[in-house]
PDB file of C-alpha atoms in Angstrom:
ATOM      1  CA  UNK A   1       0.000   0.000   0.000  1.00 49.00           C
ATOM      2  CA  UNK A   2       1.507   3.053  -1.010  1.00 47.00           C
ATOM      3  CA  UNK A   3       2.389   5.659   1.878  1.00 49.00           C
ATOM      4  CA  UNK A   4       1.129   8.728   2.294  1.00 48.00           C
ATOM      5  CA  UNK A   5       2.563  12.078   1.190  1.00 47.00           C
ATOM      6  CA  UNK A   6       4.380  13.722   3.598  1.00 47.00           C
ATOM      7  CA  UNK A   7       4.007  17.867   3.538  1.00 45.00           C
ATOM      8  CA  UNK A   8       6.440  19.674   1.850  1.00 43.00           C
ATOM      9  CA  UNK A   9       9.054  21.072   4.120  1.00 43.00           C
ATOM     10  CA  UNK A  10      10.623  23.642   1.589  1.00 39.00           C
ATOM     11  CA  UNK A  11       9.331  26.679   1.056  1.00 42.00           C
ATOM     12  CA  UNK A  12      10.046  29.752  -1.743  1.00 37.00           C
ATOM     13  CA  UNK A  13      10.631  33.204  -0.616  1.00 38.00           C
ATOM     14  CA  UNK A  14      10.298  36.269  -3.178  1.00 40.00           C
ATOM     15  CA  UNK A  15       9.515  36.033  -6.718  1.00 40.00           C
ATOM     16  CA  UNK A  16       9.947  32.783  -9.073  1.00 39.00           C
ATOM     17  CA  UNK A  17      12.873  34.377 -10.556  1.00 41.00           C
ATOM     18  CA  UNK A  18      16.392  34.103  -8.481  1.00 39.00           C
ATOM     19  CA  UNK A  19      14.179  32.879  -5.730  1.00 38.00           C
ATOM     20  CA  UNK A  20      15.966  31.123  -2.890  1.00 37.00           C
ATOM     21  CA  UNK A  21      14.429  28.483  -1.070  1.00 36.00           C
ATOM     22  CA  UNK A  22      14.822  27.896   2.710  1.00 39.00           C
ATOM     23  CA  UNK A  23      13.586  24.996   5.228  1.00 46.00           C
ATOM     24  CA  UNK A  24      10.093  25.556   6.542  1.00 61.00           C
ATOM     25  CA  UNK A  25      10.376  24.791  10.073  1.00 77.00           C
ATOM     26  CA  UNK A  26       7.006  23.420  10.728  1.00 83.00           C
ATOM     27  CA  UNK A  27       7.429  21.921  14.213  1.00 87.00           C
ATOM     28  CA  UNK A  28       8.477  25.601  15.576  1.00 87.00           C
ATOM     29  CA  UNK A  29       5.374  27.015  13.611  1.00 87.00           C
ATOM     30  CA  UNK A  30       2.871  24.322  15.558  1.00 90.00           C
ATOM     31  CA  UNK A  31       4.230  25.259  18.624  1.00 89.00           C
ATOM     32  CA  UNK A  32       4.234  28.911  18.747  1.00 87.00           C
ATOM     33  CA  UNK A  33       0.670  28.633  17.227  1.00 87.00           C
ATOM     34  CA  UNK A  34       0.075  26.617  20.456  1.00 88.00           C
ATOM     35  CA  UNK A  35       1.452  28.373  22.727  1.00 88.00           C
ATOM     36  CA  UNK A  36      -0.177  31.631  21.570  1.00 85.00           C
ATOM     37  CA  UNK A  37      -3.015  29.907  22.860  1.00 83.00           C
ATOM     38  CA  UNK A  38      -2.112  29.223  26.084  1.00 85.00           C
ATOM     39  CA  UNK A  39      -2.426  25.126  25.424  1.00 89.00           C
ATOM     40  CA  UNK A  40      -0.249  22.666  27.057  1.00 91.00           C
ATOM     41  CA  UNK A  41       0.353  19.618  25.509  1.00 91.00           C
ATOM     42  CA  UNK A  42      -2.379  17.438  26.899  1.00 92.00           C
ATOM     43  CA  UNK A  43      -5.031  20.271  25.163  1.00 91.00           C
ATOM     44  CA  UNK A  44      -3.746  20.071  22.351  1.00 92.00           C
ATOM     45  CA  UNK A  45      -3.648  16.268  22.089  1.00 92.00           C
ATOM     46  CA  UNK A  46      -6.670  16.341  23.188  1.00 92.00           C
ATOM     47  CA  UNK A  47      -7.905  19.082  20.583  1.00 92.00           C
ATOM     48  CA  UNK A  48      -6.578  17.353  17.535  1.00 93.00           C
ATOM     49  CA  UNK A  49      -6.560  14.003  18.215  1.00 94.00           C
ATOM     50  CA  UNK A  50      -2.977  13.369  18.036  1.00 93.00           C
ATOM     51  CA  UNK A  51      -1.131  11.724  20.835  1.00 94.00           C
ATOM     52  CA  UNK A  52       1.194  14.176  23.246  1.00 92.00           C
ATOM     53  CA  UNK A  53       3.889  12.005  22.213  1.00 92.00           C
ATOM     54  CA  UNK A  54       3.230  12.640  18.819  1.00 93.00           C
ATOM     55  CA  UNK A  55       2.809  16.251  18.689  1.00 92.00           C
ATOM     56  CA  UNK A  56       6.005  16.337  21.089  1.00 92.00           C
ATOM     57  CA  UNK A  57       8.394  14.737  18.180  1.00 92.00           C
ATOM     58  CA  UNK A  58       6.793  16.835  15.740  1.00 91.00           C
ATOM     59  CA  UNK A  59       7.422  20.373  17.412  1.00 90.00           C
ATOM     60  CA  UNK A  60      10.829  19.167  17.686  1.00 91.00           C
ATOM     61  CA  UNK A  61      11.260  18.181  14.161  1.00 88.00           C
ATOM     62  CA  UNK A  62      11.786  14.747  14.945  1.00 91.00           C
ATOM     63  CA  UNK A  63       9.482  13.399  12.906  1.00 88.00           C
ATOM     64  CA  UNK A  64       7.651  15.017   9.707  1.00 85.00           C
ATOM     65  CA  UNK A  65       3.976  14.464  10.135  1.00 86.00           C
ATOM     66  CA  UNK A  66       1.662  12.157   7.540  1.00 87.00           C
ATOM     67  CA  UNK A  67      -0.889  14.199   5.436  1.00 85.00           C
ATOM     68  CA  UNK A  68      -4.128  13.024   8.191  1.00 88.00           C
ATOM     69  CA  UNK A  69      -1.739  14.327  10.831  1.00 88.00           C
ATOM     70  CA  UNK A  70      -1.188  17.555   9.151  1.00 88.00           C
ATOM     71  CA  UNK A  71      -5.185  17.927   8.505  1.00 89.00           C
ATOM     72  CA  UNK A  72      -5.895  16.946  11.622  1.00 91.00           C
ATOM     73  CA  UNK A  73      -3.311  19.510  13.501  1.00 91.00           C
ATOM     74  CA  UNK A  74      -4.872  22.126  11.444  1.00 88.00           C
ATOM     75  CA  UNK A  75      -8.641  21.359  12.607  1.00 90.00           C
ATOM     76  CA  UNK A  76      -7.441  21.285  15.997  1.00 90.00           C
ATOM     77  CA  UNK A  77      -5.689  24.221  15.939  1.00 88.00           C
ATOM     78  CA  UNK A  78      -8.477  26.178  14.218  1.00 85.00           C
ATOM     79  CA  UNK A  79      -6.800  26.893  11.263  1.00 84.00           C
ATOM     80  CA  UNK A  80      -6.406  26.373   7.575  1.00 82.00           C
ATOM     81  CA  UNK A  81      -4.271  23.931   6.002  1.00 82.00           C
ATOM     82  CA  UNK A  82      -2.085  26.664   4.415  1.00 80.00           C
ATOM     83  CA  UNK A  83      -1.299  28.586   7.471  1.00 79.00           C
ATOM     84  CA  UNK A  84       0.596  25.781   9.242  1.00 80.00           C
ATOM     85  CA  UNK A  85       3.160  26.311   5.899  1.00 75.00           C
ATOM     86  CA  UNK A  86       3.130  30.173   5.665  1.00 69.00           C
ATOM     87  CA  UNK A  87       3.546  32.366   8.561  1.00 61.00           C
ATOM     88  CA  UNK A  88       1.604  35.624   9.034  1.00 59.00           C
ATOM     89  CA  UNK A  89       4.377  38.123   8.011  1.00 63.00           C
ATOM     90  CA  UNK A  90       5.200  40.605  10.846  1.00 63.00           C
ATOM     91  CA  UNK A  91       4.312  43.951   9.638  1.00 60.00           C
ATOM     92  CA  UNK A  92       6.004  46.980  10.132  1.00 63.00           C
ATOM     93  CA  UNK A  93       5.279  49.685  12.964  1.00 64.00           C
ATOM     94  CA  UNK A  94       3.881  52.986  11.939  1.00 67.00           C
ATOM     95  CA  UNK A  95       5.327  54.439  15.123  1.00 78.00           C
ATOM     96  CA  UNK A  96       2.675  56.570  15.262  1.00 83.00           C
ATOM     97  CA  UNK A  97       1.788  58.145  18.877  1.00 89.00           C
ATOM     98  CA  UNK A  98      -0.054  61.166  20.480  1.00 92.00           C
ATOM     99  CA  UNK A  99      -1.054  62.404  23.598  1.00 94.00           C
ATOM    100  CA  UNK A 100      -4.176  64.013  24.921  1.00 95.00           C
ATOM    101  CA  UNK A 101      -3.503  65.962  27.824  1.00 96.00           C
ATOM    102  CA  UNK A 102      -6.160  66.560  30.986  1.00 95.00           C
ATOM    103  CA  UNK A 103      -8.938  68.672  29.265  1.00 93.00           C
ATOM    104  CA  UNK A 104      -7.553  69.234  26.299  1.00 95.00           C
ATOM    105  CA  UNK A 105      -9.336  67.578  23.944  1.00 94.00           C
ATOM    106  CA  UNK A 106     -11.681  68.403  21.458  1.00 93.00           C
ATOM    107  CA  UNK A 107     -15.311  69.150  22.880  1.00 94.00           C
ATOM    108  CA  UNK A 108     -18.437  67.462  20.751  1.00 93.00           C
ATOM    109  CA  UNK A 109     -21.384  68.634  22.765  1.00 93.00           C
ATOM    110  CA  UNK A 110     -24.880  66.775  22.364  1.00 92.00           C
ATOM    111  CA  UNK A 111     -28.265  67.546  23.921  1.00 92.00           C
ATOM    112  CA  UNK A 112     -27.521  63.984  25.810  1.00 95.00           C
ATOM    113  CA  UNK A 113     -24.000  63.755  26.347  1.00 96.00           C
ATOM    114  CA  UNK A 114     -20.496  66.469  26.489  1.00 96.00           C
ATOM    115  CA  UNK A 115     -18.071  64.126  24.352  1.00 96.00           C
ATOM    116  CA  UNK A 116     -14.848  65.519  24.512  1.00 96.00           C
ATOM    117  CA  UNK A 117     -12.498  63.662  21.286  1.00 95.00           C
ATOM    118  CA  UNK A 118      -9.540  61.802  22.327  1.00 95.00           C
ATOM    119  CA  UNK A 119      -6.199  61.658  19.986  1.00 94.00           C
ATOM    120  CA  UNK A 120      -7.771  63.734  17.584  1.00 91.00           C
ATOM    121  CA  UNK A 121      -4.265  64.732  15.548  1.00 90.00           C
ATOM    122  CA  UNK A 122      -4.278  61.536  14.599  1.00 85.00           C
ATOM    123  CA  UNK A 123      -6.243  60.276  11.434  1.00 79.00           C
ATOM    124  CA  UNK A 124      -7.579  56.759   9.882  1.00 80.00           C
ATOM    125  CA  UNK A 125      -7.981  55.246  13.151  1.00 84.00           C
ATOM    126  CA  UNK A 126      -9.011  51.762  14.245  1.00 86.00           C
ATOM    127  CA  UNK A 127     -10.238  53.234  17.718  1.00 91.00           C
ATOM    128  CA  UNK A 128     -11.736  56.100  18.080  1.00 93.00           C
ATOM    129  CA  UNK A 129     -11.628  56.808  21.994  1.00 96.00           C
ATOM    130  CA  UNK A 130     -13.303  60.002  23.867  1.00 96.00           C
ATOM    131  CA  UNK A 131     -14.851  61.037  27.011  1.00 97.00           C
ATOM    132  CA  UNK A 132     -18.086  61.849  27.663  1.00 97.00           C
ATOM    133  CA  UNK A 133     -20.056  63.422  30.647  1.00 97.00           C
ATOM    134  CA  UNK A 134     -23.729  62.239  30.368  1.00 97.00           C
ATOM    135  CA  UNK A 135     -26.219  64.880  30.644  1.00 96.00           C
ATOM    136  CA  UNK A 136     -29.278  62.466  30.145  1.00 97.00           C
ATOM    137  CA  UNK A 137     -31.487  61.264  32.914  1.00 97.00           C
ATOM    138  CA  UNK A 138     -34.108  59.468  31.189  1.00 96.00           C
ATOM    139  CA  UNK A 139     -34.511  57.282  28.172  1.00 96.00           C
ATOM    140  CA  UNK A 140     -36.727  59.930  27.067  1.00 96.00           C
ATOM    141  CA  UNK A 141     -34.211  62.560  26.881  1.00 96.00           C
ATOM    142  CA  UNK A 142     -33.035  60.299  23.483  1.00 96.00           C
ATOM    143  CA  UNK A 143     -34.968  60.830  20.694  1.00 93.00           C
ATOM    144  CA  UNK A 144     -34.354  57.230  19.192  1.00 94.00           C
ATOM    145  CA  UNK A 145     -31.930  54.430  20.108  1.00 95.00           C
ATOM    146  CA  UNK A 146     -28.168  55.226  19.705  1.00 94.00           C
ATOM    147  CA  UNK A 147     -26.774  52.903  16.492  1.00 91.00           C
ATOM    148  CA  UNK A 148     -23.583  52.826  14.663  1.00 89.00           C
ATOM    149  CA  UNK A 149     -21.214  50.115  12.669  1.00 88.00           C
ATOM    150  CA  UNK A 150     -18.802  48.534  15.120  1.00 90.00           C
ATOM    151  CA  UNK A 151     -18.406  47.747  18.811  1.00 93.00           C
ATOM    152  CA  UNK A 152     -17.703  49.617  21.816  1.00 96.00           C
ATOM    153  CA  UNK A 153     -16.648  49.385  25.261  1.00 97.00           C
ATOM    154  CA  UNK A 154     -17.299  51.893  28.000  1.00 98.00           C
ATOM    155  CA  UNK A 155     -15.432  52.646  31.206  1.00 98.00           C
ATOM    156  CA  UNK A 156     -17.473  54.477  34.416  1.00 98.00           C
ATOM    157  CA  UNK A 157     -14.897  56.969  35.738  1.00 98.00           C
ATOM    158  CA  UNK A 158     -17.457  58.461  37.996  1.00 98.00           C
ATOM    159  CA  UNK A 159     -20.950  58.714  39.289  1.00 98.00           C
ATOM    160  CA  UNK A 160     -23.391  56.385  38.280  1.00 98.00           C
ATOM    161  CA  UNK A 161     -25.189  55.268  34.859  1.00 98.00           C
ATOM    162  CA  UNK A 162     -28.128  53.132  33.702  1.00 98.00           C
ATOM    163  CA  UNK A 163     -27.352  51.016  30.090  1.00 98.00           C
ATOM    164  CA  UNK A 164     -30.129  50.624  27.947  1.00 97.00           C
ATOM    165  CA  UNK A 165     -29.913  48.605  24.886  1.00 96.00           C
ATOM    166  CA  UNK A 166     -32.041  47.217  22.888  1.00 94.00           C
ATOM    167  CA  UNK A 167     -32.015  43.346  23.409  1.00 95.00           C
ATOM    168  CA  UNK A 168     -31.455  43.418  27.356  1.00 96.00           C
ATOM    169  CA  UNK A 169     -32.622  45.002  30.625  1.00 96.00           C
ATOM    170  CA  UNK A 170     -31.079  48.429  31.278  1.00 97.00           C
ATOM    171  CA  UNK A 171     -28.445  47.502  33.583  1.00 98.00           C
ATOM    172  CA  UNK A 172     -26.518  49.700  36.278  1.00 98.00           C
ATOM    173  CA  UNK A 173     -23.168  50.512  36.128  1.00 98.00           C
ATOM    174  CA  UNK A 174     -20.713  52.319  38.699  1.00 98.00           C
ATOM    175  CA  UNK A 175     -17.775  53.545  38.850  1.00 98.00           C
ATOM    176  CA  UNK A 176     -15.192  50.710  37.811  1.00 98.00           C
ATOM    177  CA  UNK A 177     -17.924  49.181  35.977  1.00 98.00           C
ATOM    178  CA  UNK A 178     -17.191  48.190  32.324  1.00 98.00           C
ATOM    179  CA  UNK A 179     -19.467  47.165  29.445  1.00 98.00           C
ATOM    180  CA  UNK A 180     -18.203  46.363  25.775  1.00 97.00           C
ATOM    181  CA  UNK A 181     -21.384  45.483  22.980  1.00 96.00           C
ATOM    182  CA  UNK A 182     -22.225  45.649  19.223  1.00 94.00           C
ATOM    183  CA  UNK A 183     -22.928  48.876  18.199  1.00 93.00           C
ATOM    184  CA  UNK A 184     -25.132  48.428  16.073  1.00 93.00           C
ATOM    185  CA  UNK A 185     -27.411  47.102  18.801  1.00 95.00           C
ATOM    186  CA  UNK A 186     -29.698  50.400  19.813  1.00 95.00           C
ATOM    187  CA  UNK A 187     -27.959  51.493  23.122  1.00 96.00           C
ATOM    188  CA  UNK A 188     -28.390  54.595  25.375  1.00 97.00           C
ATOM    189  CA  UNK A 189     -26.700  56.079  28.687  1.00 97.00           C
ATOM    190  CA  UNK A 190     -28.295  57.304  31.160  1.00 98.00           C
ATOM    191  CA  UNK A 191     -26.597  59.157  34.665  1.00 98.00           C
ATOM    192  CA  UNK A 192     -28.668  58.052  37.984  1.00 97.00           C
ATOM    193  CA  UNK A 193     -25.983  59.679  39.839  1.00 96.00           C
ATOM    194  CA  UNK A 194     -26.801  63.267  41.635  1.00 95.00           C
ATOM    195  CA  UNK A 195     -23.864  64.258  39.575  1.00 95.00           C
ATOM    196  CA  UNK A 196     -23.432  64.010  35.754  1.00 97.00           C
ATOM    197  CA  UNK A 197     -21.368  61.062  35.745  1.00 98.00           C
ATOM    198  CA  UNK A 198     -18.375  60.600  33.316  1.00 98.00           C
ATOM    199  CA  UNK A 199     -17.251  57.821  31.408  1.00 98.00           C
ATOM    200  CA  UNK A 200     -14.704  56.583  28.674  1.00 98.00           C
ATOM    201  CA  UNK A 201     -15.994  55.159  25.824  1.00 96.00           C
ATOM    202  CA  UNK A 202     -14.173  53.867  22.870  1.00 96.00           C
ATOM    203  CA  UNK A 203     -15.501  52.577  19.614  1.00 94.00           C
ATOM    204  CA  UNK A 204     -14.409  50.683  16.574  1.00 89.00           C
ATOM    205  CA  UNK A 205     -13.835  53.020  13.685  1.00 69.00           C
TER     206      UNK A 205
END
């Protein structure tokens, strides 16, 4: 019976022409994708199927796993097939930084809330973050339900609020508290404080 094909453990880097080819060092790639998850051994044995001895030889490149081992490493692993034999490349840092001092940001007043924008200077976030001292004290101060693309996670800094959204019970939050929910899901703060209380919210751009 003829045995199965073994993965390739060669791999091309940069274009077909003058390309140089250099070992593919799968057993390092199953472990750190692993151990990025916080799985000993045992999990992920248990996860794939594959005995601990097993995946033990083969993140130390003693042995070079059969095609069902590969398919079943990538299943248990929650990945595709391909990404066991091509690492994500590590991109470059922007370097990009700012800094918002106390007060100093910009102000974005509503008839419900006092937004002031965080890290304004910079543009094409992927966060956008911002304080925001709620003036509401009833549902009814809102016209309609608060939507928007994304998600969002707010922070009580102080005082006292009341989240309403649209699929739950409003819930209360105080200081400390933390919520984080689709924003797209109609959602509304409300202070229950005796003083406007403040939060930090910051959405997905």
């Amino acid at each position: 019976m003829p045995k199965e094909p073994t993965p390739p453990r060669l791999e091309l880097i940069g274009d077909q022409r003058g390309a140089r080819v250099e070992p593919l060092h799968l057993g390092r790639r199953v472990r750190e994708i692993r151990q990025s998850r916080n799985w000993t051994l045992e999990e992920a044995s248990r996860r794939t199927g594959l005995a601990r001895s097993t995946l033990s030889k083969i993140e130390n490149e003693q042995m070079s796993p059969t095609f069902d081992a590969v398919q079943k490493l990538a299943q248990g692993l929650d990945i595709d097939v391909p990404q066991l034999f091509a690492p994500p490349r590590r991109q470059a840092s922007a370097g990009r930084r700012t800094i918002t001092r106390t007060d100093e940001g910009q102000s974005h007043p509503t008839a419900t809330y006092e937004h002031e924008l965080l890290c304004t200077d910079l543009t094409n976030k992927r966060m956008v973050p911002f304080k925001s001292r709620i003036r509401a004290r009833s549902f009814a101060d809102f016209a309609d339900w608060v939507r928007h693309d994304g998600e969002e996670f707010v922070l009580v800094l102080s005082g006292a609020v009341e989240l309403y959204s649209e699929y739950y019970a409003p819930v209360g939050l105080n200081m400390g508290d933390s919520a984080y929910f689709d924003s797209a899901m109609g959602h509304a703060l409300v202070s229950v404080s005796e003083e406007d209380a403040q939060v930090l919210w910051v959405t997905s751009a």
